[in-house]
Structure formats: C-alpha cells, structure tokens
Short mmCIF file of N, CA, C and O in Angstrom, two decimals:
data_model
loop_
_atom_site.label_atom_id
_atom_site.label_comp_id
_atom_site.label_asym_id
_atom_site.label_seq_id
_atom_site.Cartn_x
_atom_site.Cartn_y
_atom_site.Cartn_z
N MET A 1 76.66 143.36 34.35
CA MET A 1 77.46 142.96 33.20
C MET A 1 77.17 143.88 32.02
O MET A 1 76.02 144.15 31.73
N VAL A 2 78.20 144.32 31.34
CA VAL A 2 78.05 145.16 30.16
C VAL A 2 77.95 144.26 28.93
O VAL A 2 78.83 143.44 28.68
N ILE A 3 76.87 144.40 28.20
CA ILE A 3 76.69 143.58 26.99
C ILE A 3 76.62 144.44 25.73
O ILE A 3 76.58 143.91 24.63
N GLU A 4 76.64 145.74 25.91
CA GLU A 4 76.59 146.65 24.77
C GLU A 4 77.78 146.40 23.85
O GLU A 4 78.89 146.13 24.30
N GLY A 5 77.51 146.44 22.55
CA GLY A 5 78.59 146.29 21.57
C GLY A 5 78.25 145.24 20.53
O GLY A 5 77.13 144.75 20.44
N GLU A 6 79.24 144.89 19.74
CA GLU A 6 79.05 143.93 18.66
C GLU A 6 79.46 142.55 19.12
O GLU A 6 80.51 142.38 19.76
N HIS A 7 78.61 141.57 18.81
CA HIS A 7 78.84 140.20 19.26
C HIS A 7 78.54 139.22 18.13
O HIS A 7 77.65 139.46 17.32
N ASP A 8 79.28 138.13 18.13
CA ASP A 8 78.98 137.00 17.25
C ASP A 8 78.42 135.89 18.12
O ASP A 8 78.69 135.82 19.32
N GLY A 9 77.67 135.02 17.50
CA GLY A 9 77.11 133.90 18.24
C GLY A 9 76.54 132.87 17.30
O GLY A 9 76.57 133.03 16.08
N GLY A 10 76.00 131.81 17.87
CA GLY A 10 75.41 130.77 17.05
C GLY A 10 74.97 129.58 17.87
O GLY A 10 75.10 129.56 19.10
N CYS A 11 74.47 128.60 17.18
CA CYS A 11 73.95 127.40 17.82
C CYS A 11 75.08 126.48 18.28
O CYS A 11 76.26 126.76 18.07
N HIS A 12 74.73 125.37 18.88
CA HIS A 12 75.70 124.42 19.44
C HIS A 12 76.58 123.77 18.38
O HIS A 12 77.79 123.64 18.54
N CYS A 13 75.95 123.37 17.25
CA CYS A 13 76.72 122.65 16.23
C CYS A 13 77.43 123.58 15.25
O CYS A 13 78.26 123.13 14.46
N GLY A 14 77.10 124.87 15.27
CA GLY A 14 77.76 125.84 14.38
C GLY A 14 77.10 126.01 13.04
O GLY A 14 77.57 126.80 12.22
N ALA A 15 75.99 125.31 12.78
CA ALA A 15 75.30 125.44 11.49
C ALA A 15 74.68 126.82 11.33
O ALA A 15 74.56 127.32 10.22
N VAL A 16 74.29 127.44 12.44
CA VAL A 16 73.71 128.78 12.42
C VAL A 16 74.63 129.73 13.18
O VAL A 16 74.99 129.46 14.33
N ARG A 17 75.03 130.81 12.53
CA ARG A 17 75.87 131.84 13.15
C ARG A 17 75.25 133.20 12.86
O ARG A 17 74.59 133.37 11.83
N TYR A 18 75.51 134.16 13.74
CA TYR A 18 74.98 135.50 13.54
C TYR A 18 75.95 136.54 14.09
O TYR A 18 76.86 136.24 14.85
N HIS A 19 75.70 137.78 13.68
CA HIS A 19 76.42 138.94 14.20
C HIS A 19 75.35 139.91 14.69
O HIS A 19 74.36 140.17 13.99
N ALA A 20 75.51 140.42 15.92
CA ALA A 20 74.51 141.31 16.50
C ALA A 20 75.16 142.55 17.10
O ALA A 20 76.25 142.47 17.66
N LYS A 21 74.48 143.67 16.96
CA LYS A 21 74.88 144.92 17.61
C LYS A 21 73.91 145.14 18.76
O LYS A 21 72.73 145.41 18.55
N VAL A 22 74.42 145.01 19.98
CA VAL A 22 73.60 145.14 21.17
C VAL A 22 73.69 146.58 21.68
O VAL A 22 74.77 147.03 22.05
N PRO A 23 72.56 147.29 21.68
CA PRO A 23 72.59 148.68 22.15
C PRO A 23 72.70 148.77 23.67
O PRO A 23 72.40 147.82 24.39
N ALA A 24 73.12 149.92 24.16
CA ALA A 24 73.24 150.13 25.61
C ALA A 24 71.89 149.96 26.30
O ALA A 24 71.82 149.56 27.46
N SER A 25 70.82 150.24 25.57
CA SER A 25 69.47 150.16 26.14
C SER A 25 68.87 148.75 26.09
O SER A 25 67.69 148.58 26.42
N ALA A 26 69.64 147.75 25.70
CA ALA A 26 69.11 146.40 25.53
C ALA A 26 68.50 145.87 26.84
O ALA A 26 69.08 146.01 27.91
N THR A 27 67.33 145.27 26.71
CA THR A 27 66.66 144.64 27.84
C THR A 27 67.15 143.21 27.97
O THR A 27 67.24 142.49 26.98
N VAL A 28 67.46 142.80 29.19
CA VAL A 28 67.84 141.42 29.48
C VAL A 28 66.72 140.87 30.35
O VAL A 28 66.35 141.47 31.35
N ARG A 29 66.15 139.72 29.94
CA ARG A 29 65.02 139.18 30.70
C ARG A 29 64.79 137.72 30.40
O ARG A 29 65.34 137.16 29.46
N ARG A 30 64.00 137.14 31.24
CA ARG A 30 63.41 135.83 30.99
C ARG A 30 61.93 136.07 30.79
O ARG A 30 61.45 137.17 30.97
N CYS A 31 61.19 135.01 30.46
CA CYS A 31 59.75 135.11 30.27
C CYS A 31 59.13 133.84 30.83
O CYS A 31 59.72 132.76 30.74
N ASN A 32 57.93 133.96 31.37
CA ASN A 32 57.26 132.80 31.95
C ASN A 32 56.19 132.20 31.05
O ASN A 32 55.41 131.35 31.50
N CYS A 33 56.11 132.61 29.78
CA CYS A 33 55.12 132.00 28.89
C CYS A 33 55.47 130.53 28.68
O CYS A 33 56.55 130.07 29.05
N SER A 34 54.56 129.79 28.07
CA SER A 34 54.75 128.33 27.96
C SER A 34 56.04 127.93 27.26
O SER A 34 56.78 127.08 27.75
N ILE A 35 56.36 128.54 26.13
CA ILE A 35 57.56 128.11 25.40
C ILE A 35 58.84 128.61 26.08
O ILE A 35 59.81 127.87 26.20
N CYS A 36 58.83 129.84 26.56
CA CYS A 36 60.04 130.37 27.22
C CYS A 36 60.33 129.63 28.52
O CYS A 36 61.49 129.37 28.84
N ALA A 37 59.29 129.28 29.26
CA ALA A 37 59.49 128.53 30.50
C ALA A 37 60.12 127.17 30.20
O ALA A 37 61.01 126.71 30.91
N MET A 38 59.68 126.52 29.12
CA MET A 38 60.25 125.22 28.75
C MET A 38 61.67 125.33 28.24
O MET A 38 62.51 124.48 28.53
N LYS A 39 61.96 126.40 27.48
CA LYS A 39 63.32 126.59 26.94
C LYS A 39 64.28 127.10 28.01
O LYS A 39 65.48 126.83 27.92
N GLY A 40 63.79 127.87 28.97
CA GLY A 40 64.65 128.43 30.01
C GLY A 40 65.65 129.45 29.47
O GLY A 40 66.74 129.60 30.01
N VAL A 41 65.27 130.15 28.43
CA VAL A 41 66.19 131.07 27.76
C VAL A 41 66.24 132.42 28.45
O VAL A 41 65.23 132.97 28.85
N LEU A 42 67.44 132.96 28.58
CA LEU A 42 67.64 134.34 29.00
C LEU A 42 67.81 135.13 27.71
O LEU A 42 68.65 134.79 26.87
N MET A 43 66.96 136.15 27.52
CA MET A 43 66.92 136.89 26.27
C MET A 43 67.57 138.26 26.41
O MET A 43 67.44 138.90 27.44
N ILE A 44 68.22 138.67 25.35
CA ILE A 44 68.76 140.01 25.24
C ILE A 44 68.10 140.61 23.99
O ILE A 44 68.29 140.10 22.89
N ASP A 45 67.30 141.65 24.19
CA ASP A 45 66.55 142.24 23.08
C ASP A 45 67.41 143.19 22.25
O ASP A 45 68.09 144.06 22.81
N VAL A 46 67.36 143.02 20.93
CA VAL A 46 68.05 143.91 20.00
C VAL A 46 67.10 144.25 18.85
O VAL A 46 66.25 143.45 18.48
N PRO A 47 67.22 145.45 18.28
CA PRO A 47 66.40 145.81 17.13
C PRO A 47 66.63 144.82 15.98
O PRO A 47 67.75 144.30 15.80
N LEU A 48 65.57 144.57 15.20
CA LEU A 48 65.68 143.62 14.07
C LEU A 48 66.86 143.93 13.16
O LEU A 48 67.58 143.02 12.74
N GLU A 49 67.07 145.21 12.87
CA GLU A 49 68.14 145.58 11.94
C GLU A 49 69.54 145.38 12.53
O GLU A 49 70.53 145.46 11.82
N ASN A 50 69.62 145.07 13.83
CA ASN A 50 70.92 144.86 14.48
C ASN A 50 71.36 143.40 14.48
O ASN A 50 72.39 143.09 15.07
N LEU A 51 70.61 142.54 13.86
CA LEU A 51 70.97 141.12 13.80
C LEU A 51 71.10 140.69 12.35
O LEU A 51 70.22 140.95 11.52
N ARG A 52 72.23 140.05 12.06
CA ARG A 52 72.47 139.53 10.70
C ARG A 52 72.93 138.08 10.82
O ARG A 52 73.92 137.78 11.50
N VAL A 53 72.19 137.17 10.18
CA VAL A 53 72.59 135.78 10.14
C VAL A 53 73.75 135.67 9.16
O VAL A 53 73.64 136.08 8.01
N THR A 54 74.88 135.13 9.62
CA THR A 54 76.08 135.05 8.79
C THR A 54 76.32 133.64 8.24
O THR A 54 77.10 133.47 7.32
N ARG A 55 75.67 132.66 8.83
CA ARG A 55 75.75 131.28 8.34
C ARG A 55 74.46 130.56 8.72
O ARG A 55 73.97 130.69 9.82
N GLY A 56 73.94 129.79 7.78
CA GLY A 56 72.80 128.93 8.07
C GLY A 56 71.44 129.53 7.83
O GLY A 56 70.43 128.94 8.24
N GLU A 57 71.38 130.67 7.17
CA GLU A 57 70.07 131.25 6.90
C GLU A 57 69.19 130.27 6.12
O GLU A 57 67.97 130.27 6.27
N ASP A 58 69.81 129.42 5.33
CA ASP A 58 69.07 128.44 4.54
C ASP A 58 68.64 127.21 5.34
O ASP A 58 67.81 126.43 4.88
N VAL A 59 69.20 127.04 6.54
CA VAL A 59 68.83 125.86 7.35
C VAL A 59 68.03 126.22 8.60
O VAL A 59 67.37 125.35 9.17
N ILE A 60 68.08 127.45 9.02
CA ILE A 60 67.41 127.84 10.26
C ILE A 60 65.91 127.54 10.17
O ILE A 60 65.29 127.75 9.13
N ALA A 61 65.36 127.00 11.24
CA ALA A 61 63.96 126.61 11.26
C ALA A 61 63.15 127.63 12.06
O ALA A 61 63.68 128.35 12.90
N LEU A 62 61.85 127.66 11.79
CA LEU A 62 60.95 128.61 12.41
C LEU A 62 59.82 127.87 13.11
O LEU A 62 59.26 126.92 12.56
N TYR A 63 59.50 128.31 14.33
CA TYR A 63 58.37 127.75 15.06
C TYR A 63 57.49 128.89 15.54
O TYR A 63 57.98 129.89 16.07
N THR A 64 56.19 128.76 15.32
CA THR A 64 55.21 129.71 15.85
C THR A 64 54.08 128.91 16.47
O THR A 64 53.91 127.72 16.18
N PHE A 65 53.31 129.55 17.33
CA PHE A 65 52.15 128.88 17.93
C PHE A 65 51.17 129.95 18.40
O PHE A 65 51.47 131.14 18.36
N ASN A 66 49.99 129.53 18.83
CA ASN A 66 48.96 130.39 19.38
C ASN A 66 48.67 131.56 18.43
O ASN A 66 48.06 131.35 17.40
N THR A 67 49.12 132.78 18.73
CA THR A 67 48.83 133.95 17.88
C THR A 67 49.73 133.99 16.64
O THR A 67 49.48 134.77 15.73
N HIS A 68 50.78 133.21 16.62
CA HIS A 68 51.77 133.15 15.53
C HIS A 68 52.49 134.48 15.31
O HIS A 68 53.07 134.70 14.25
N GLN A 69 52.47 135.36 16.31
CA GLN A 69 53.16 136.64 16.20
C GLN A 69 54.64 136.50 16.53
O GLN A 69 55.48 137.11 15.86
N ALA A 70 54.97 135.76 17.56
CA ALA A 70 56.38 135.53 17.90
C ALA A 70 56.94 134.50 16.93
O ALA A 70 56.30 133.50 16.62
N LYS A 71 58.14 134.77 16.43
CA LYS A 71 58.79 133.89 15.46
C LYS A 71 60.05 133.32 16.10
O LYS A 71 61.04 134.02 16.25
N HIS A 72 59.99 132.05 16.49
CA HIS A 72 61.09 131.39 17.20
C HIS A 72 61.99 130.69 16.19
O HIS A 72 61.56 129.77 15.50
N HIS A 73 63.25 131.13 16.12
CA HIS A 73 64.22 130.59 15.16
C HIS A 73 65.19 129.66 15.89
O HIS A 73 65.76 130.03 16.92
N PHE A 74 65.37 128.47 15.34
CA PHE A 74 66.24 127.49 15.97
C PHE A 74 66.97 126.67 14.92
O PHE A 74 66.58 126.63 13.75
N CYS A 75 68.03 126.01 15.36
CA CYS A 75 68.79 125.14 14.47
C CYS A 75 68.13 123.77 14.43
O CYS A 75 67.99 123.12 15.47
N PRO A 76 67.76 123.28 13.26
CA PRO A 76 67.13 121.97 13.18
C PRO A 76 68.11 120.81 13.36
O PRO A 76 67.69 119.67 13.58
N LYS A 77 69.42 121.11 13.30
CA LYS A 77 70.41 120.04 13.46
C LYS A 77 70.68 119.75 14.93
O LYS A 77 70.67 118.60 15.36
N CYS A 78 70.92 120.80 15.73
CA CYS A 78 71.23 120.58 17.15
C CYS A 78 70.08 120.96 18.07
O CYS A 78 70.11 120.66 19.26
N GLY A 79 69.06 121.64 17.54
CA GLY A 79 67.87 121.97 18.31
C GLY A 79 67.95 123.23 19.15
O GLY A 79 67.00 123.55 19.86
N ILE A 80 69.04 123.96 19.08
CA ILE A 80 69.21 125.14 19.94
C ILE A 80 68.40 126.33 19.41
O ILE A 80 68.50 126.71 18.25
N HIS A 81 67.62 126.92 20.32
CA HIS A 81 66.88 128.16 20.05
C HIS A 81 67.92 129.28 20.01
O HIS A 81 68.63 129.50 20.99
N VAL A 82 68.01 129.97 18.88
CA VAL A 82 69.04 130.99 18.71
C VAL A 82 68.47 132.39 19.02
O VAL A 82 69.08 133.15 19.75
N PHE A 83 67.32 132.71 18.46
CA PHE A 83 66.68 134.00 18.70
C PHE A 83 65.22 133.92 18.28
O PHE A 83 64.81 132.97 17.61
N HIS A 84 64.45 134.91 18.69
CA HIS A 84 63.07 134.98 18.23
C HIS A 84 62.63 136.43 18.09
O HIS A 84 63.12 137.31 18.79
N GLN A 85 61.74 136.65 17.14
CA GLN A 85 61.11 137.95 17.00
C GLN A 85 60.01 138.00 18.04
O GLN A 85 59.13 137.15 18.05
N THR A 86 60.06 138.97 18.94
CA THR A 86 59.17 138.97 20.09
C THR A 86 57.75 139.42 19.74
O THR A 86 57.56 140.26 18.86
N ARG A 87 56.81 138.85 20.44
CA ARG A 87 55.41 139.26 20.29
C ARG A 87 55.17 140.60 20.95
O ARG A 87 54.43 141.43 20.41
N SER A 88 55.79 140.83 22.10
CA SER A 88 55.55 142.06 22.85
C SER A 88 56.16 143.28 22.17
O SER A 88 55.69 144.40 22.37
N ASP A 89 57.20 143.08 21.39
CA ASP A 89 57.85 144.17 20.66
C ASP A 89 58.38 143.60 19.35
O ASP A 89 59.56 143.26 19.24
N PRO A 90 57.51 143.48 18.33
CA PRO A 90 57.90 142.81 17.08
C PRO A 90 59.01 143.48 16.28
O PRO A 90 59.46 142.94 15.29
N ASP A 91 59.46 144.65 16.73
CA ASP A 91 60.59 145.32 16.09
C ASP A 91 61.91 144.84 16.67
O ASP A 91 62.96 145.38 16.33
N LYS A 92 61.86 143.83 17.55
CA LYS A 92 63.07 143.33 18.21
C LYS A 92 63.16 141.81 18.14
O LYS A 92 62.16 141.11 18.05
N TYR A 93 64.42 141.37 18.18
CA TYR A 93 64.72 139.96 18.38
C TYR A 93 65.14 139.77 19.82
O TYR A 93 65.83 140.63 20.39
N GLY A 94 64.76 138.67 20.41
CA GLY A 94 65.28 138.26 21.70
C GLY A 94 66.38 137.24 21.45
O GLY A 94 66.09 136.11 21.04
N LEU A 95 67.63 137.64 21.62
CA LEU A 95 68.76 136.71 21.42
C LEU A 95 68.86 135.79 22.62
O LEU A 95 68.78 136.25 23.77
N ASN A 96 69.11 134.53 22.39
CA ASN A 96 69.38 133.59 23.47
C ASN A 96 70.80 133.91 23.95
O ASN A 96 71.77 133.68 23.24
N ALA A 97 70.92 134.43 25.18
CA ALA A 97 72.22 134.85 25.71
C ALA A 97 73.24 133.72 25.68
O ALA A 97 74.43 133.96 25.50
N ALA A 98 72.78 132.48 25.85
CA ALA A 98 73.70 131.34 25.86
C ALA A 98 74.33 131.09 24.50
O ALA A 98 75.33 130.38 24.40
N THR A 99 73.78 131.69 23.44
CA THR A 99 74.34 131.49 22.10
C THR A 99 75.31 132.59 21.70
O THR A 99 75.90 132.53 20.63
N ILE A 100 75.49 133.60 22.55
CA ILE A 100 76.42 134.69 22.25
C ILE A 100 77.82 134.27 22.71
O ILE A 100 78.01 133.89 23.87
N ASP A 101 78.77 134.31 21.80
CA ASP A 101 80.15 133.92 22.12
C ASP A 101 80.65 134.71 23.33
O ASP A 101 80.56 135.94 23.36
N GLY A 102 81.18 134.00 24.32
CA GLY A 102 81.79 134.64 25.48
C GLY A 102 80.80 135.10 26.55
O GLY A 102 81.22 135.70 27.54
N ILE A 103 79.52 134.85 26.36
CA ILE A 103 78.51 135.23 27.35
C ILE A 103 77.77 133.98 27.82
O ILE A 103 77.49 133.08 27.03
N SER A 104 77.49 133.95 29.09
CA SER A 104 76.74 132.85 29.69
C SER A 104 75.53 133.42 30.41
O SER A 104 75.63 134.52 30.99
N PRO A 105 74.42 132.71 30.44
CA PRO A 105 73.28 133.21 31.22
C PRO A 105 73.62 133.32 32.71
O PRO A 105 72.99 134.05 33.45
N TYR A 106 74.66 132.63 33.14
CA TYR A 106 75.08 132.66 34.54
C TYR A 106 75.93 133.89 34.85
O TYR A 106 76.32 134.10 36.00
N ASP A 107 76.21 134.72 33.85
CA ASP A 107 76.92 135.97 34.06
C ASP A 107 76.00 137.03 34.68
O ASP A 107 76.47 138.07 35.12
N PHE A 108 74.71 136.76 34.71
CA PHE A 108 73.71 137.72 35.18
C PHE A 108 73.17 137.26 36.53
O PHE A 108 72.48 136.26 36.62
N ALA A 109 73.51 138.00 37.57
CA ALA A 109 73.10 137.61 38.93
C ALA A 109 71.59 137.70 39.13
O ALA A 109 70.99 136.86 39.79
N GLU A 110 70.97 138.72 38.56
CA GLU A 110 69.52 138.89 38.67
C GLU A 110 68.94 139.25 37.32
O GLU A 110 69.48 140.09 36.61
N VAL A 111 67.85 138.58 36.99
CA VAL A 111 67.20 138.83 35.71
C VAL A 111 65.69 138.92 35.93
O VAL A 111 65.08 138.01 36.51
N PRO A 112 65.06 140.03 35.49
CA PRO A 112 63.61 140.13 35.62
C PRO A 112 62.91 139.11 34.72
O PRO A 112 63.43 138.76 33.66
N VAL A 113 61.75 138.65 35.17
CA VAL A 113 60.97 137.66 34.41
C VAL A 113 59.70 138.36 33.91
O VAL A 113 58.83 138.75 34.69
N PHE A 114 59.62 138.51 32.60
CA PHE A 114 58.48 139.12 31.93
C PHE A 114 57.26 138.22 32.11
O PHE A 114 57.36 136.99 32.00
N ASP A 115 56.10 138.79 32.37
CA ASP A 115 54.88 138.01 32.57
C ASP A 115 54.22 137.71 31.23
O ASP A 115 53.24 138.34 30.83
N GLY A 116 54.77 136.72 30.53
CA GLY A 116 54.22 136.30 29.25
C GLY A 116 52.97 135.46 29.38
O GLY A 116 52.18 135.34 28.44
N VAL A 117 52.73 134.88 30.56
CA VAL A 117 51.49 134.13 30.81
C VAL A 117 50.31 135.09 30.69
O VAL A 117 49.27 134.75 30.13
N ASN A 118 50.48 136.29 31.23
CA ASN A 118 49.47 137.35 31.14
C ASN A 118 50.00 138.41 30.18
O ASN A 118 50.26 139.55 30.57
N HIS A 119 50.18 138.02 28.93
CA HIS A 119 50.82 138.84 27.92
C HIS A 119 50.07 140.15 27.71
O HIS A 119 48.84 140.17 27.67
N PRO A 120 50.82 141.26 27.55
CA PRO A 120 50.17 142.55 27.32
C PRO A 120 49.31 142.57 26.05
O PRO A 120 48.35 143.34 25.97
N GLY A 121 49.62 141.72 25.08
CA GLY A 121 48.79 141.62 23.89
C GLY A 121 47.41 141.05 24.19
O GLY A 121 46.47 141.27 23.44
N ASP A 122 47.30 140.34 25.30
CA ASP A 122 46.02 139.76 25.71
C ASP A 122 45.35 140.58 26.80
O ASP A 122 44.12 140.67 26.85
N THR A 123 46.15 141.17 27.70
CA THR A 123 45.60 141.86 28.87
C THR A 123 45.64 143.37 28.77
O THR A 123 44.95 144.04 29.52
N GLY A 124 46.51 143.90 27.89
CA GLY A 124 46.68 145.34 27.80
C GLY A 124 47.61 145.92 28.85
O GLY A 124 47.84 147.11 28.91
N VAL A 125 48.17 145.03 29.70
CA VAL A 125 49.05 145.47 30.78
C VAL A 125 50.40 144.75 30.65
O VAL A 125 50.45 143.52 30.59
N SER A 126 51.49 145.51 30.62
CA SER A 126 52.82 144.93 30.59
C SER A 126 53.39 144.93 32.00
O SER A 126 53.40 145.97 32.67
N ARG A 127 53.80 143.76 32.46
CA ARG A 127 54.34 143.67 33.81
C ARG A 127 55.35 142.54 33.91
O ARG A 127 55.47 141.73 33.00
N TYR A 128 56.05 142.52 35.02
CA TYR A 128 56.99 141.46 35.31
C TYR A 128 56.42 140.54 36.39
O TYR A 128 55.70 140.99 37.28
N ALA A 129 56.73 139.27 36.28
CA ALA A 129 56.20 138.26 37.21
C ALA A 129 57.13 138.05 38.40
O ALA A 129 56.72 137.46 39.39
N GLY A 130 58.37 138.49 38.29
CA GLY A 130 59.33 138.30 39.38
C GLY A 130 60.75 138.48 38.90
O GLY A 130 60.98 139.05 37.83
N THR A 131 61.68 137.94 39.67
CA THR A 131 63.10 138.04 39.36
C THR A 131 63.76 136.69 39.58
O THR A 131 63.52 136.05 40.61
N MET A 132 64.58 136.24 38.63
CA MET A 132 65.38 135.02 38.83
C MET A 132 66.76 135.45 39.27
O MET A 132 67.32 136.42 38.76
N ARG A 133 67.31 134.71 40.22
CA ARG A 133 68.62 135.04 40.76
C ARG A 133 69.56 133.84 40.61
O ARG A 133 69.15 132.70 40.76
N PHE A 134 70.82 134.15 40.36
CA PHE A 134 71.86 133.13 40.29
C PHE A 134 72.88 133.45 41.37
O PHE A 134 73.51 134.51 41.36
N ASP A 135 73.02 132.54 42.30
CA ASP A 135 73.94 132.71 43.41
C ASP A 135 75.08 131.72 43.23
O ASP A 135 74.84 130.52 43.11
N THR A 136 76.30 132.22 43.21
CA THR A 136 77.45 131.33 42.98
C THR A 136 77.87 130.58 44.24
O THR A 136 78.77 129.74 44.18
N ALA A 137 77.25 130.86 45.36
CA ALA A 137 77.59 130.15 46.62
C ALA A 137 77.16 128.69 46.52
O ALA A 137 76.15 128.36 45.91
N SER A 138 77.92 127.83 47.14
CA SER A 138 77.59 126.40 47.17
C SER A 138 76.38 126.17 48.05
O SER A 138 76.23 126.81 49.10
N PRO A 139 75.51 125.24 47.63
CA PRO A 139 74.35 124.94 48.50
C PRO A 139 74.84 124.26 49.78
O PRO A 139 75.86 123.57 49.79
N ASP A 140 74.12 124.51 50.85
CA ASP A 140 74.50 123.91 52.15
C ASP A 140 74.22 122.42 52.20
O ASP A 140 73.42 121.87 51.62
#
C-alpha cells in the first residue's frame, strides 16, 4: 500500500484533527511494548515537523510512563490514541494508522513488529520481534 503524501486524520469524536505529510521512507510497524500491545496500534512514522494539529491542540491529552521519553497523545473525550513521539526515534511521531482518513490498519497485509519489550534504549540493540499478518480469507 502506498501511504506517501499528505493526509488528514483525527480521533473518533473529531475533537482532535491533524494534517500529516508522510514521506516515501515512512516506516509502518507495530510494537510489542506494554502500551503498544494493549493499544494494538499500527504506526506510521513521520518526522515531527510533518505533523500539524489542526483542531484540538487545547484538548489533546498526554500520557508518559517508565522513562517518560515516549509522548503518547490521545483524545480525552473519546479515548483514541492519535499519535506519539517515539522513544526509539524522538524526531518522529508514530501516527495511529486507524486515525488517518481513508486508511485502515487492515490495508496492510504484513506489518513488522518492533521489539519494544527489549527496547534499543535499554539493550543497545534494535530488532524486530516478528511479523503480524492480516489474511482476508474466511476462517475454516
């Protein structure tokens, strides 16, 4: 799937909206760290300067934990995680693909899973834990 280009997106209730420029080099991934595993978010990484909040900057909430390096931004009205500043690459936001207008996480047949449990900031090694696959075939 081609995701390069300019996209608008936002949370479920519409209180938070953004405009993002997704470069051709954008990484698409999931992560197995505690918060990402619970959220189940498919992330599309974009440089910080490529994301502009167009509505709701005054309402968007922030959550941090553990090292407090990753900055998780979500809508406090509907609870949807919109994007986060990544710990592994703090010059980028990980956009929640499900919040991008016209894009679904199910548009991606295979997505690598970043090993956030063994984060490179803790281990010095950046690696992937596996691959998640979406098969449109009906279960038997």
